[in-house]
């Protein structure tokens, strides 16, 4: 005896519902804890002082907006020829993967903070990955810019750095030290707060003309 049309329809609907539930379950399993740029927080401005006294924080989340714990976060500076990273010291809060890339790990809140020790600036070129997924995908997050108190990239913050930052345009992201989206007098003033700062790994900067200042600070 053939099932009546209403039963056939009911079975078809049931099969469709089961298929959707199965696919949804698979998709959920696939997306669980996978970093997703849509829900993650990746500030476009990375402010830096070679003395590691400026923090930068990313928050990594999955598609369901859950924080991703223990995610490996990689910063790739290979597109930044004017930057140089300071040699690591015991207090450095990230690891080197290569001369131009570093990594750190998120906590239970999906958050990872670094205090980058580096000289030099970089416009729209830093890539950030989380567990291998590109966060700076240029759709949801642009490539990150570095605004450094050490504008010249010699690993010291000196008066010439003030000269360099003052000469930059209002829209130059490498001069936006306070990361408010614009370069203005506040950024120039902020640079002065970091005057005479240098890489912690540079113990004996004898060749620098700021040696006197540095020596006093180092005692
Ligand atoms: Zn500083």
CSV table of C-alpha atoms and ligand atoms in Angstrom, one decimal:
chain,number,residue,atom,x,y,z
A,1,UNK,CA,0.0,0.0,0.0
A,2,UNK,CA,1.5,3.3,-1.1
A,3,UNK,CA,1.7,6.1,1.5
A,4,UNK,CA,-0.7,8.9,1.0
A,5,UNK,CA,0.7,12.2,-0.3
A,6,UNK,CA,0.5,13.9,3.0
A,7,UNK,CA,2.7,11.2,4.6
A,8,UNK,CA,5.3,11.5,1.7
A,9,UNK,CA,5.4,15.3,2.3
A,10,UNK,CA,5.8,14.8,6.0
A,11,UNK,CA,8.7,12.4,5.4
A,12,UNK,CA,10.4,14.7,3.0
A,13,UNK,CA,10.1,17.6,5.5
A,14,UNK,CA,11.5,15.3,8.2
A,15,UNK,CA,14.5,14.3,6.0
A,16,UNK,CA,15.2,18.0,5.2
A,17,UNK,CA,15.0,19.0,8.9
A,18,UNK,CA,17.4,16.2,9.9
A,19,UNK,CA,19.8,17.2,7.1
A,20,UNK,CA,19.8,20.8,8.2
A,21,UNK,CA,20.4,19.8,11.8
A,22,UNK,CA,23.3,17.5,10.8
A,23,UNK,CA,24.9,20.1,8.7
A,24,UNK,CA,24.4,22.8,11.4
A,25,UNK,CA,26.0,20.5,13.9
A,26,UNK,CA,29.0,19.8,11.6
A,27,UNK,CA,29.4,23.5,10.9
A,28,UNK,CA,29.3,24.3,14.6
A,29,UNK,CA,31.9,21.7,15.3
A,30,UNK,CA,34.0,23.0,12.5
A,31,UNK,CA,33.8,26.6,13.7
A,32,UNK,CA,34.2,25.9,17.5
A,33,UNK,CA,37.3,27.7,18.7
A,34,UNK,CA,38.4,28.6,15.2
A,35,UNK,CA,39.5,32.3,15.2
A,36,UNK,CA,37.3,34.5,13.1
A,37,UNK,CA,38.2,38.0,11.9
A,38,UNK,CA,34.5,39.1,11.9
A,39,UNK,CA,34.2,38.7,15.7
A,40,UNK,CA,37.8,39.4,16.7
A,41,UNK,CA,39.1,42.7,17.9
A,42,UNK,CA,42.2,43.8,16.0
A,43,UNK,CA,43.1,47.5,16.4
A,44,UNK,CA,44.4,49.0,13.2
A,45,UNK,CA,47.0,51.2,15.1
A,46,UNK,CA,49.9,49.7,16.9
A,47,UNK,CA,51.7,52.4,18.9
A,48,UNK,CA,55.2,51.5,19.9
A,49,UNK,CA,58.2,52.8,22.0
A,50,UNK,CA,61.4,50.8,21.9
A,51,UNK,CA,61.4,50.8,25.7
A,52,UNK,CA,58.2,48.6,25.7
A,53,UNK,CA,56.0,51.0,27.6
A,54,UNK,CA,53.0,51.0,25.3
A,55,UNK,CA,50.6,48.0,25.2
A,56,UNK,CA,48.7,46.6,22.2
A,57,UNK,CA,45.9,44.1,22.7
A,58,UNK,CA,44.0,41.9,20.4
A,59,UNK,CA,41.0,39.8,21.3
A,60,UNK,CA,40.4,36.6,19.4
A,61,UNK,CA,36.9,35.1,19.1
A,62,UNK,CA,35.3,32.3,17.1
A,63,UNK,CA,32.3,32.7,14.7
A,64,UNK,CA,29.9,32.3,17.7
A,65,UNK,CA,31.6,35.2,19.4
A,66,UNK,CA,33.2,32.9,22.1
A,67,UNK,CA,36.8,33.9,23.1
A,68,UNK,CA,39.5,31.5,21.8
A,69,UNK,CA,41.7,30.5,24.7
A,70,UNK,CA,45.4,29.6,24.0
A,71,UNK,CA,45.3,30.8,20.4
A,72,UNK,CA,48.7,31.4,18.9
A,73,UNK,CA,48.8,35.0,17.7
A,74,UNK,CA,51.5,35.8,15.2
A,75,UNK,CA,52.6,39.4,14.2
A,76,UNK,CA,54.3,39.5,10.8
A,77,UNK,CA,56.4,42.6,10.2
A,78,UNK,CA,58.0,41.4,6.9
A,79,UNK,CA,56.1,44.2,5.0
A,80,UNK,CA,57.8,46.8,7.2
A,81,UNK,CA,61.4,47.5,5.9
A,82,UNK,CA,61.7,50.6,8.0
A,83,UNK,CA,61.2,48.7,11.3
A,84,UNK,CA,63.6,46.8,13.4
A,85,UNK,CA,62.7,44.8,16.4
A,86,UNK,CA,64.9,45.1,19.5
A,87,UNK,CA,66.7,42.0,20.7
A,88,UNK,CA,64.7,40.1,23.3
A,89,UNK,CA,65.3,40.6,27.0
A,90,UNK,CA,63.9,38.4,29.8
A,91,UNK,CA,60.9,40.7,30.3
A,92,UNK,CA,59.9,40.6,26.6
A,93,UNK,CA,56.3,39.4,26.5
A,94,UNK,CA,56.4,37.6,23.1
A,95,UNK,CA,58.6,35.1,21.3
A,96,UNK,CA,60.6,35.5,18.1
A,97,UNK,CA,59.7,33.3,15.2
A,98,UNK,CA,62.1,35.0,12.8
A,99,UNK,CA,63.8,38.4,12.7
A,100,UNK,CA,60.5,39.9,11.4
A,101,UNK,CA,57.8,37.9,13.1
A,102,UNK,CA,56.8,37.3,16.7
A,103,UNK,CA,54.1,35.3,18.5
A,104,UNK,CA,52.2,35.3,21.7
A,105,UNK,CA,49.2,33.4,23.2
A,106,UNK,CA,45.7,34.4,24.2
A,107,UNK,CA,44.3,33.9,27.7
A,108,UNK,CA,40.9,32.5,28.7
A,109,UNK,CA,39.2,35.8,27.6
A,110,UNK,CA,40.7,35.4,24.1
A,111,UNK,CA,43.0,38.4,24.9
A,112,UNK,CA,46.7,38.8,24.1
A,113,UNK,CA,48.7,41.9,25.0
A,114,UNK,CA,52.2,42.7,23.8
A,115,UNK,CA,54.5,45.6,24.6
A,116,UNK,CA,56.5,45.6,21.3
A,117,UNK,CA,60.1,46.7,21.6
A,118,UNK,CA,61.0,48.1,18.2
A,119,UNK,CA,62.2,51.1,16.3
A,120,UNK,CA,60.7,52.6,13.1
A,121,UNK,CA,57.3,53.0,11.6
A,122,UNK,CA,55.1,51.0,9.2
A,123,UNK,CA,52.0,52.1,7.2
A,124,UNK,CA,49.3,49.5,6.6
A,125,UNK,CA,51.5,46.5,6.4
A,126,UNK,CA,51.5,44.4,9.6
A,127,UNK,CA,49.7,41.1,9.3
A,128,UNK,CA,48.2,39.4,12.3
A,129,UNK,CA,47.3,35.7,12.4
A,130,UNK,CA,45.5,33.6,15.1
A,131,UNK,CA,46.0,29.9,14.9
A,132,UNK,CA,47.0,30.3,11.3
A,133,UNK,CA,43.9,32.3,10.3
A,134,UNK,CA,44.6,35.8,8.9
A,135,UNK,CA,42.9,38.3,11.0
A,136,UNK,CA,44.0,41.4,9.0
A,137,UNK,CA,42.0,40.1,6.0
A,138,UNK,CA,41.5,43.7,4.7
A,139,UNK,CA,37.8,43.1,4.7
A,140,UNK,CA,37.0,43.2,8.4
A,141,UNK,CA,40.4,44.5,9.6
A,142,UNK,CA,43.0,46.5,7.6
A,143,UNK,CA,46.6,45.7,7.7
A,144,UNK,CA,47.9,47.3,10.9
A,145,UNK,CA,50.1,50.4,11.0
A,146,UNK,CA,52.9,51.1,13.4
A,147,UNK,CA,53.2,54.6,14.9
A,148,UNK,CA,56.5,54.6,16.8
A,149,UNK,CA,57.9,57.2,19.2
A,150,UNK,CA,61.2,56.2,17.5
A,151,UNK,CA,60.2,57.6,14.2
A,152,UNK,CA,63.7,57.3,12.6
A,153,UNK,CA,64.1,53.6,13.5
A,154,UNK,CA,67.5,53.9,15.2
A,155,UNK,CA,66.0,52.3,18.4
A,156,UNK,CA,66.3,55.6,20.4
A,157,UNK,CA,63.7,58.3,20.9
A,158,UNK,CA,65.6,61.6,20.3
A,159,UNK,CA,64.8,65.2,19.3
A,160,UNK,CA,65.1,64.2,15.6
A,161,UNK,CA,62.1,62.0,16.1
A,162,UNK,CA,60.1,65.0,17.1
A,163,UNK,CA,61.2,66.8,14.0
A,164,UNK,CA,60.1,63.8,11.9
A,165,UNK,CA,56.7,63.4,13.5
A,166,UNK,CA,55.9,67.1,13.3
A,167,UNK,CA,56.5,67.1,9.5
A,168,UNK,CA,54.0,64.3,8.9
A,169,UNK,CA,50.5,64.9,7.6
A,170,UNK,CA,47.3,64.7,9.6
A,171,UNK,CA,46.3,61.5,7.9
A,172,UNK,CA,49.6,59.7,8.3
A,173,UNK,CA,48.9,56.6,10.4
A,174,UNK,CA,52.6,56.3,11.3
A,175,UNK,CA,52.4,59.6,13.3
A,176,UNK,CA,49.2,58.7,15.2
A,177,UNK,CA,50.9,57.8,18.4
A,178,UNK,CA,47.7,57.9,20.5
A,179,UNK,CA,45.8,55.9,17.9
A,180,UNK,CA,42.8,58.2,17.7
A,181,UNK,CA,42.7,58.2,13.9
A,182,UNK,CA,44.4,61.5,13.3
A,183,UNK,CA,47.9,62.9,13.6
A,184,UNK,CA,47.8,66.2,15.6
A,185,UNK,CA,49.6,68.1,18.3
A,186,UNK,CA,48.6,65.6,20.9
A,187,UNK,CA,50.7,62.9,19.1
A,188,UNK,CA,53.7,65.2,19.0
A,189,UNK,CA,53.4,65.9,22.7
A,190,UNK,CA,53.0,62.2,23.4
A,191,UNK,CA,56.3,61.5,21.6
A,192,UNK,CA,58.1,63.9,24.0
A,193,UNK,CA,56.9,61.7,27.0
A,194,UNK,CA,59.1,58.9,25.5
A,195,UNK,CA,62.2,61.1,24.8
A,196,UNK,CA,65.5,59.3,25.6
A,197,UNK,CA,63.8,55.9,25.7
A,198,UNK,CA,65.6,53.0,23.9
A,199,UNK,CA,65.6,49.3,23.5
A,200,UNK,CA,66.1,47.5,26.9
A,201,UNK,CA,68.6,45.2,25.2
A,202,UNK,CA,71.0,48.1,24.4
A,203,UNK,CA,73.1,48.3,27.4
A,204,UNK,CA,76.0,50.3,26.1
A,205,UNK,CA,74.9,52.8,23.5
A,206,UNK,CA,78.3,54.5,23.4
A,207,UNK,CA,78.0,55.6,19.8
A,208,UNK,CA,74.8,57.6,20.4
A,209,UNK,CA,75.0,61.3,20.9
A,210,UNK,CA,72.4,61.0,23.6
A,211,UNK,CA,74.9,58.9,25.6
A,212,UNK,CA,74.9,61.3,28.5
A,213,UNK,CA,71.1,61.1,28.9
A,214,UNK,CA,71.1,57.4,28.5
A,215,UNK,CA,73.8,56.8,31.0
A,216,UNK,CA,72.0,58.9,33.6
A,217,UNK,CA,68.8,57.0,33.0
A,218,UNK,CA,70.5,53.7,33.1
A,219,UNK,CA,72.2,54.1,36.5
B,1,LIG,ZN1,58.7,55.0,25.9
